[in-house]
Each structure stands twice: as C-alpha cells, then as structure tokens.
C-alpha cells in the first residue's frame, strides 16, 4: 500500500540511532533492504562535522529519509522541529512524536492530534507515532494523516505486540490506511506477527542497533517481515477450538475381528 503515493519495495523501516559505528549502520541498512530510514534532527546537524558525515552516509545509501521529532514533549516543540527537518532534509515527510510520559515514552495523543493538524495544514505528510486507540486514530485521520503508526510496546522495550486485539481492531477499522507497527519489537518473530495481522510495515531501531551483530539481525528482520507478509496474503487458517484431523477418515481401511 503506498505511503503518501510512494510505493516501497520493503516492509521494513529502520532507525539510525545507537549503532556501534557509522560503518555498521551502513551495512545494517543494506542488509535490511529498507527503503526508508528515520533520522532525528537532534542527532543530525547541518553545521557540525559529525552531522555532515552522518548525512553523507545516509545519502550514499540511496534510501528515503523520514525525519522524526523524537524527544519532543509539546506541540510547539514538535512543530518547530518538523519545520527545521523539512528545511534540512528537503522532505515533506515527518514522523511525528509528541511524548506524554517520560517513563514509558507513551505518546501524548491530545498534543499529537493538534500537532498533526497544524503540520498537515502546512503541507507536511505526517507519520504519527500513536497508540492503538481507535478514537485517537480517527482523530488523526481527520487531522490529515494518511498513515498511522501505532506502537507495539514502549520504545526500546523489546516486548513485542502488547495488545494484539487492539492492533487487529485497528487494521479492521482502517482497511485502506497504511498501518505501521512502530516501537517495542525485539526479535524477528515480533515483526512477522505484526505482518501476519495485515500491517503494511514495521519500524524498528533498538532491536537491530543493540544486537550483538546488528547486520545479521537486520537481515533476520528483513526475512521475517517478508515471511509475515506472505503468510498474511496466503490467508492462514483461523484458530480452532477442536482438533481437525489432517488425514482423511473416509476410505480408511476397516479391520475385521
């Protein structure tokens, strides 16, 4: 499903923070096959040598940049950061984060909707980091968002999909909106599970960046999202309450006494 009219070849979006080195980051992005990487404006600076080096690395990889407003705790801060990112990275795409709780990094959904409306009216194409709440999702769509990014679990927690029912309900409620599970995935099976629910992509960072071998883990996640997507399209069996024999009972040999 296109993201603001852009068709991606990979269902994996990758973050760029916390890698052991720029070289490992570059190799991990290549191994993941990701078309899109997220970049925090707080780490990237056009006036610093380190920032220029990082930006040159990302451009050399030929991937699309999705700037984010990571660490913003107010509407004003998020909107200001988004405008700075648009100028620096020359893109109207923005991953919108408005954090409401310092411990869980749960989104402030009230501020998120307000910021999404302001940015959408100003020409941004907003990717909101949100919860799996249906009412909040409706408000974000009304505010102009054409992509929704509900969390799987708190950022960096590696807990996987905390609320499968909520994520399934969101998918059923928005069949024509691209949905991306963002945050909390720890192992490739978590990503496969999200894709099996019918999600269009997953976005992750810590699970790859802090793995013992980030490059191998990036490849593992790439395979997982591909497998999960293929499984969803293949229409898997629904869970059953009773056993169903795989061997036909009709025509079974009858043995006499």
mmCIF file of C-alpha atoms in Angstrom:
data_model
loop_
_atom_site.group_PDB
_atom_site.id
_atom_site.type_symbol
_atom_site.label_atom_id
_atom_site.label_comp_id
_atom_site.label_asym_id
_atom_site.label_seq_id
_atom_site.Cartn_x
_atom_site.Cartn_y
_atom_site.Cartn_z
ATOM 1 C CA UNK A 1 0.000 0.000 0.000
ATOM 2 C CA UNK A 2 1.534 3.364 -0.972
ATOM 3 C CA UNK A 3 2.744 5.782 1.695
ATOM 4 C CA UNK A 4 1.543 9.203 0.556
ATOM 5 C CA UNK A 5 1.682 7.960 -3.014
ATOM 6 C CA UNK A 6 5.124 6.356 -2.654
ATOM 7 C CA UNK A 7 5.312 2.603 -3.185
ATOM 8 C CA UNK A 8 8.043 0.977 -1.117
ATOM 9 C CA UNK A 9 9.770 -2.261 -2.050
ATOM 10 C CA UNK A 10 10.442 -3.235 1.583
ATOM 11 C CA UNK A 11 8.057 -3.581 4.513
ATOM 12 C CA UNK A 12 10.875 -2.753 6.937
ATOM 13 C CA UNK A 13 11.650 0.817 8.028
ATOM 14 C CA UNK A 14 14.811 1.227 10.049
ATOM 15 C CA UNK A 15 16.020 3.725 12.627
ATOM 16 C CA UNK A 16 19.571 5.060 12.592
ATOM 17 C CA UNK A 17 20.355 5.651 16.284
ATOM 18 C CA UNK A 18 22.574 3.773 18.766
ATOM 19 C CA UNK A 19 24.666 1.769 16.289
ATOM 20 C CA UNK A 20 28.242 0.885 17.318
ATOM 21 C CA UNK A 21 29.693 2.768 14.358
ATOM 22 C CA UNK A 22 28.658 4.505 11.116
ATOM 23 C CA UNK A 23 30.120 1.610 9.126
ATOM 24 C CA UNK A 24 27.941 -0.932 10.941
ATOM 25 C CA UNK A 25 24.922 1.330 10.478
ATOM 26 C CA UNK A 26 25.548 1.411 6.745
ATOM 27 C CA UNK A 27 25.962 -2.353 6.497
ATOM 28 C CA UNK A 28 22.832 -2.956 8.591
ATOM 29 C CA UNK A 29 20.736 -0.705 6.353
ATOM 30 C CA UNK A 30 21.989 -2.567 3.295
ATOM 31 C CA UNK A 31 21.267 -5.954 4.904
ATOM 32 C CA UNK A 32 17.758 -4.867 5.895
ATOM 33 C CA UNK A 33 16.780 -3.880 2.362
ATOM 34 C CA UNK A 34 14.930 -0.918 3.869
ATOM 35 C CA UNK A 35 13.832 1.889 1.548
ATOM 36 C CA UNK A 36 13.243 4.312 4.421
ATOM 37 C CA UNK A 37 15.323 5.264 7.456
ATOM 38 C CA UNK A 38 14.339 7.565 10.270
ATOM 39 C CA UNK A 39 16.649 10.368 11.339
ATOM 40 C CA UNK A 40 16.431 12.503 14.457
ATOM 41 C CA UNK A 41 17.078 16.192 13.992
ATOM 42 C CA UNK A 42 18.636 16.246 17.465
ATOM 43 C CA UNK A 43 21.440 13.990 16.250
ATOM 44 C CA UNK A 44 21.794 15.394 12.729
ATOM 45 C CA UNK A 45 23.094 18.952 12.477
ATOM 46 C CA UNK A 46 23.904 20.739 9.265
ATOM 47 C CA UNK A 47 26.545 22.859 10.976
ATOM 48 C CA UNK A 48 28.553 20.116 12.684
ATOM 49 C CA UNK A 49 31.199 17.914 11.122
ATOM 50 C CA UNK A 50 29.743 14.757 12.689
ATOM 51 C CA UNK A 51 26.307 15.646 11.383
ATOM 52 C CA UNK A 52 27.608 16.247 7.864
ATOM 53 C CA UNK A 53 29.394 12.885 7.906
ATOM 54 C CA UNK A 54 26.269 11.083 9.035
ATOM 55 C CA UNK A 55 24.114 12.803 6.424
ATOM 56 C CA UNK A 56 26.614 11.944 3.686
ATOM 57 C CA UNK A 57 26.475 8.287 4.731
ATOM 58 C CA UNK A 58 22.673 8.189 4.558
ATOM 59 C CA UNK A 59 22.590 9.889 1.155
ATOM 60 C CA UNK A 60 25.181 7.478 -0.214
ATOM 61 C CA UNK A 61 22.927 4.545 0.657
ATOM 62 C CA UNK A 62 20.174 5.873 -1.620
ATOM 63 C CA UNK A 63 17.384 5.487 0.942
ATOM 64 C CA UNK A 64 14.489 7.807 1.645
ATOM 65 C CA UNK A 65 14.801 9.818 4.853
ATOM 66 C CA UNK A 66 11.928 10.067 7.318
ATOM 67 C CA UNK A 67 12.896 12.782 9.838
ATOM 68 C CA UNK A 68 11.325 12.452 13.262
ATOM 69 C CA UNK A 69 10.521 14.726 16.184
ATOM 70 C CA UNK A 70 11.938 12.293 18.751
ATOM 71 C CA UNK A 71 12.187 13.708 22.249
ATOM 72 C CA UNK A 72 9.592 16.434 21.756
ATOM 73 C CA UNK A 73 7.176 16.838 24.678
ATOM 74 C CA UNK A 74 4.973 19.677 23.435
ATOM 75 C CA UNK A 75 3.075 20.665 20.318
ATOM 76 C CA UNK A 76 5.209 23.784 19.836
ATOM 77 C CA UNK A 77 8.460 21.837 20.148
ATOM 78 C CA UNK A 78 7.302 19.140 17.706
ATOM 79 C CA UNK A 79 6.033 21.627 15.116
ATOM 80 C CA UNK A 80 9.225 23.703 15.301
ATOM 81 C CA UNK A 81 11.385 20.597 14.940
ATOM 82 C CA UNK A 82 9.340 19.436 11.949
ATOM 83 C CA UNK A 83 9.872 22.741 10.169
ATOM 84 C CA UNK A 84 13.603 22.579 10.813
ATOM 85 C CA UNK A 85 13.686 19.000 9.496
ATOM 86 C CA UNK A 86 11.849 19.950 6.313
ATOM 87 C CA UNK A 87 14.413 22.653 5.622
ATOM 88 C CA UNK A 88 17.409 20.453 6.428
ATOM 89 C CA UNK A 89 16.337 17.242 4.689
ATOM 90 C CA UNK A 90 14.214 18.763 1.914
ATOM 91 C CA UNK A 91 11.237 16.453 2.501
ATOM 92 C CA UNK A 92 7.629 16.921 3.493
ATOM 93 C CA UNK A 93 7.622 13.556 5.282
ATOM 94 C CA UNK A 94 7.778 13.728 9.078
ATOM 95 C CA UNK A 95 7.477 11.073 11.756
ATOM 96 C CA UNK A 96 5.586 12.940 14.430
ATOM 97 C CA UNK A 97 6.298 12.167 18.072
ATOM 98 C CA UNK A 98 4.820 14.125 20.969
ATOM 99 C CA UNK A 99 5.824 12.273 24.125
ATOM 100 C CA UNK A 100 3.498 12.414 27.118
ATOM 101 C CA UNK A 101 5.186 10.161 29.668
ATOM 102 C CA UNK A 102 8.910 10.100 30.389
ATOM 103 C CA UNK A 103 8.995 6.519 31.692
ATOM 104 C CA UNK A 104 7.010 4.694 29.011
ATOM 105 C CA UNK A 105 7.547 7.269 26.228
ATOM 106 C CA UNK A 106 3.832 6.892 25.529
ATOM 107 C CA UNK A 107 2.537 9.468 23.057
ATOM 108 C CA UNK A 108 0.589 12.466 24.284
ATOM 109 C CA UNK A 109 -2.333 11.718 21.988
ATOM 110 C CA UNK A 110 -4.016 15.084 22.598
ATOM 111 C CA UNK A 111 -0.916 17.016 21.610
ATOM 112 C CA UNK A 112 -0.268 14.550 18.786
ATOM 113 C CA UNK A 113 -3.610 15.249 17.120
ATOM 114 C CA UNK A 114 -3.148 19.002 17.483
ATOM 115 C CA UNK A 115 0.370 18.915 16.040
ATOM 116 C CA UNK A 116 -0.722 16.599 13.219
ATOM 117 C CA UNK A 117 -3.447 19.042 12.198
ATOM 118 C CA UNK A 118 -1.065 22.008 12.214
ATOM 119 C CA UNK A 119 1.565 20.199 10.169
ATOM 120 C CA UNK A 120 -0.900 18.662 7.699
ATOM 121 C CA UNK A 121 -2.365 22.106 7.005
ATOM 122 C CA UNK A 122 1.178 23.349 6.403
ATOM 123 C CA UNK A 123 1.868 20.769 3.704
ATOM 124 C CA UNK A 124 3.571 18.031 5.718
ATOM 125 C CA UNK A 125 2.876 14.353 5.141
ATOM 126 C CA UNK A 126 2.633 13.125 8.694
ATOM 127 C CA UNK A 127 3.527 9.680 10.067
ATOM 128 C CA UNK A 128 2.167 9.865 13.638
ATOM 129 C CA UNK A 129 3.620 7.664 16.388
ATOM 130 C CA UNK A 130 0.472 6.811 18.315
ATOM 131 C CA UNK A 131 -1.244 4.201 20.452
ATOM 132 C CA UNK A 132 -3.616 1.555 19.127
ATOM 133 C CA UNK A 133 -6.662 3.556 20.316
ATOM 134 C CA UNK A 134 -9.345 3.655 17.600
ATOM 135 C CA UNK A 135 -10.748 7.039 18.606
ATOM 136 C CA UNK A 136 -7.313 8.658 18.535
ATOM 137 C CA UNK A 137 -6.662 7.049 15.152
ATOM 138 C CA UNK A 138 -9.926 8.515 13.817
ATOM 139 C CA UNK A 139 -8.927 11.970 15.042
ATOM 140 C CA UNK A 140 -5.515 11.656 13.379
ATOM 141 C CA UNK A 141 -7.094 10.729 10.057
ATOM 142 C CA UNK A 142 -9.487 13.668 10.398
ATOM 143 C CA UNK A 143 -6.450 15.872 11.069
ATOM 144 C CA UNK A 144 -4.971 14.891 7.711
ATOM 145 C CA UNK A 145 -2.803 11.828 8.438
ATOM 146 C CA UNK A 146 -2.807 9.223 5.669
ATOM 147 C CA UNK A 147 -0.554 6.803 7.560
ATOM 148 C CA UNK A 148 -0.879 5.568 11.148
ATOM 149 C CA UNK A 149 1.962 4.193 13.256
ATOM 150 C CA UNK A 150 0.680 2.517 16.439
ATOM 151 C CA UNK A 151 3.186 1.205 18.947
ATOM 152 C CA UNK A 152 3.671 -2.484 19.571
ATOM 153 C CA UNK A 153 5.128 -1.780 23.014
ATOM 154 C CA UNK A 154 7.094 1.065 24.638
ATOM 155 C CA UNK A 155 10.104 2.276 22.659
ATOM 156 C CA UNK A 156 13.149 0.088 23.185
ATOM 157 C CA UNK A 157 11.327 -2.376 25.456
ATOM 158 C CA UNK A 158 11.623 -5.399 23.110
ATOM 159 C CA UNK A 159 8.292 -6.688 24.450
ATOM 160 C CA UNK A 160 6.685 -7.284 21.064
ATOM 161 C CA UNK A 161 2.954 -6.802 20.493
ATOM 162 C CA UNK A 162 1.409 -5.944 23.862
ATOM 163 C CA UNK A 163 -2.152 -5.579 22.565
ATOM 164 C CA UNK A 164 -2.799 -7.893 19.624
ATOM 165 C CA UNK A 165 -6.570 -7.376 19.920
ATOM 166 C CA UNK A 166 -6.170 -3.599 19.661
ATOM 167 C CA UNK A 167 -3.848 -3.860 16.676
ATOM 168 C CA UNK A 168 -6.226 -6.258 14.899
ATOM 169 C CA UNK A 169 -9.145 -3.921 15.567
ATOM 170 C CA UNK A 170 -7.190 -1.014 14.132
ATOM 171 C CA UNK A 171 -6.437 -2.987 10.967
ATOM 172 C CA UNK A 172 -10.101 -3.935 10.561
ATOM 173 C CA UNK A 173 -11.248 -0.359 11.188
ATOM 174 C CA UNK A 174 -8.839 1.197 8.662
ATOM 175 C CA UNK A 175 -8.578 -1.243 5.742
ATOM 176 C CA UNK A 176 -7.440 1.458 3.308
ATOM 177 C CA UNK A 177 -4.933 3.321 5.506
ATOM 178 C CA UNK A 178 -1.277 2.194 5.572
ATOM 179 C CA UNK A 179 -0.504 0.928 9.079
ATOM 180 C CA UNK A 180 2.986 0.538 10.526
ATOM 181 C CA UNK A 181 3.801 -1.071 13.877
ATOM 182 C CA UNK A 182 6.342 1.289 15.398
ATOM 183 C CA UNK A 183 8.352 0.600 18.569
ATOM 184 C CA UNK A 184 8.772 -2.219 21.038
ATOM 185 C CA UNK A 185 9.724 -5.027 18.681
ATOM 186 C CA UNK A 186 12.606 -7.108 19.992
ATOM 187 C CA UNK A 187 13.054 -10.159 17.766
ATOM 188 C CA UNK A 188 12.147 -11.030 14.168
ATOM 189 C CA UNK A 189 9.162 -13.146 15.253
ATOM 190 C CA UNK A 190 7.550 -9.976 16.653
ATOM 191 C CA UNK A 191 7.837 -8.347 13.241
ATOM 192 C CA UNK A 192 6.456 -11.432 11.498
ATOM 193 C CA UNK A 193 3.483 -11.433 13.887
ATOM 194 C CA UNK A 194 2.727 -7.804 13.064
ATOM 195 C CA UNK A 195 2.815 -8.523 9.342
ATOM 196 C CA UNK A 196 0.582 -11.577 9.807
ATOM 197 C CA UNK A 197 -2.046 -9.231 11.282
ATOM 198 C CA UNK A 198 -2.142 -7.445 7.931
ATOM 199 C CA UNK A 199 0.070 -4.485 8.772
ATOM 200 C CA UNK A 200 1.855 -2.849 5.880
ATOM 201 C CA UNK A 201 5.244 -2.405 7.533
ATOM 202 C CA UNK A 202 7.148 -2.285 10.796
ATOM 203 C CA UNK A 203 9.577 0.353 12.030
ATOM 204 C CA UNK A 204 12.306 -0.568 14.486
ATOM 205 C CA UNK A 205 15.667 0.623 15.704
ATOM 206 C CA UNK A 206 16.927 -0.702 19.052
ATOM 207 C CA UNK A 207 16.394 -4.393 18.249
ATOM 208 C CA UNK A 208 18.885 -4.112 15.389
ATOM 209 C CA UNK A 209 21.232 -1.380 16.638
ATOM 210 C CA UNK A 210 21.863 -3.006 20.030
ATOM 211 C CA UNK A 211 22.025 -6.614 18.838
ATOM 212 C CA UNK A 212 25.298 -8.492 19.190
ATOM 213 C CA UNK A 213 25.511 -8.500 15.393
ATOM 214 C CA UNK A 214 23.386 -5.648 14.016
ATOM 215 C CA UNK A 215 23.989 -6.600 10.389
ATOM 216 C CA UNK A 216 22.833 -10.198 10.873
ATOM 217 C CA UNK A 217 19.846 -9.028 12.917
ATOM 218 C CA UNK A 218 18.868 -6.550 10.193
ATOM 219 C CA UNK A 219 18.856 -9.382 7.684
ATOM 220 C CA UNK A 220 16.814 -11.562 10.044
ATOM 221 C CA UNK A 221 14.162 -8.852 10.379
ATOM 222 C CA UNK A 222 14.087 -8.427 6.598
ATOM 223 C CA UNK A 223 13.312 -12.128 6.188
ATOM 224 C CA UNK A 224 10.734 -12.017 8.987
ATOM 225 C CA UNK A 225 8.678 -9.185 7.500
ATOM 226 C CA UNK A 226 8.750 -10.892 4.118
ATOM 227 C CA UNK A 227 7.572 -14.182 5.635
ATOM 228 C CA UNK A 228 4.864 -12.471 7.683
ATOM 229 C CA UNK A 229 3.534 -10.579 4.686
ATOM 230 C CA UNK A 230 3.493 -13.700 2.519
ATOM 231 C CA UNK A 231 1.665 -15.603 5.271
ATOM 232 C CA UNK A 232 -0.988 -12.887 5.548
ATOM 233 C CA UNK A 233 -1.579 -12.838 1.796
ATOM 234 C CA UNK A 234 -1.796 -16.648 1.769
ATOM 235 C CA UNK A 235 -4.855 -16.443 4.090
ATOM 236 C CA UNK A 236 -3.762 -18.592 7.066
ATOM 237 C CA UNK A 237 -6.083 -20.878 8.983
ATOM 238 C CA UNK A 238 -8.111 -19.332 11.790
ATOM 239 C CA UNK A 239 -7.553 -20.863 15.244
ATOM 240 C CA UNK A 240 -9.950 -23.690 16.115
ATOM 241 C CA UNK A 241 -11.337 -24.885 19.424
ATOM 242 C CA UNK A 242 -11.254 -28.558 18.451
ATOM 243 C CA UNK A 243 -8.810 -30.831 16.692
ATOM 244 C CA UNK A 244 -9.186 -31.333 12.941
ATOM 245 C CA UNK A 245 -7.504 -34.497 11.590
ATOM 246 C CA UNK A 246 -5.104 -33.897 8.729
ATOM 247 C CA UNK A 247 -5.550 -37.474 7.493
ATOM 248 C CA UNK A 248 -8.972 -38.170 5.895
ATOM 249 C CA UNK A 249 -11.123 -40.674 7.771
ATOM 250 C CA UNK A 250 -13.240 -41.559 4.705
ATOM 251 C CA UNK A 251 -11.862 -44.620 2.956
ATOM 252 C CA UNK A 252 -9.855 -45.744 5.949
ATOM 253 C CA UNK A 253 -9.207 -49.485 5.987
ATOM 254 C CA UNK A 254 -11.622 -51.447 8.178
ATOM 255 C CA UNK A 255 -10.065 -54.333 10.045
ATOM 256 C CA UNK A 256 -12.181 -57.361 10.944
ATOM 257 C CA UNK A 257 -12.200 -59.244 14.228
#
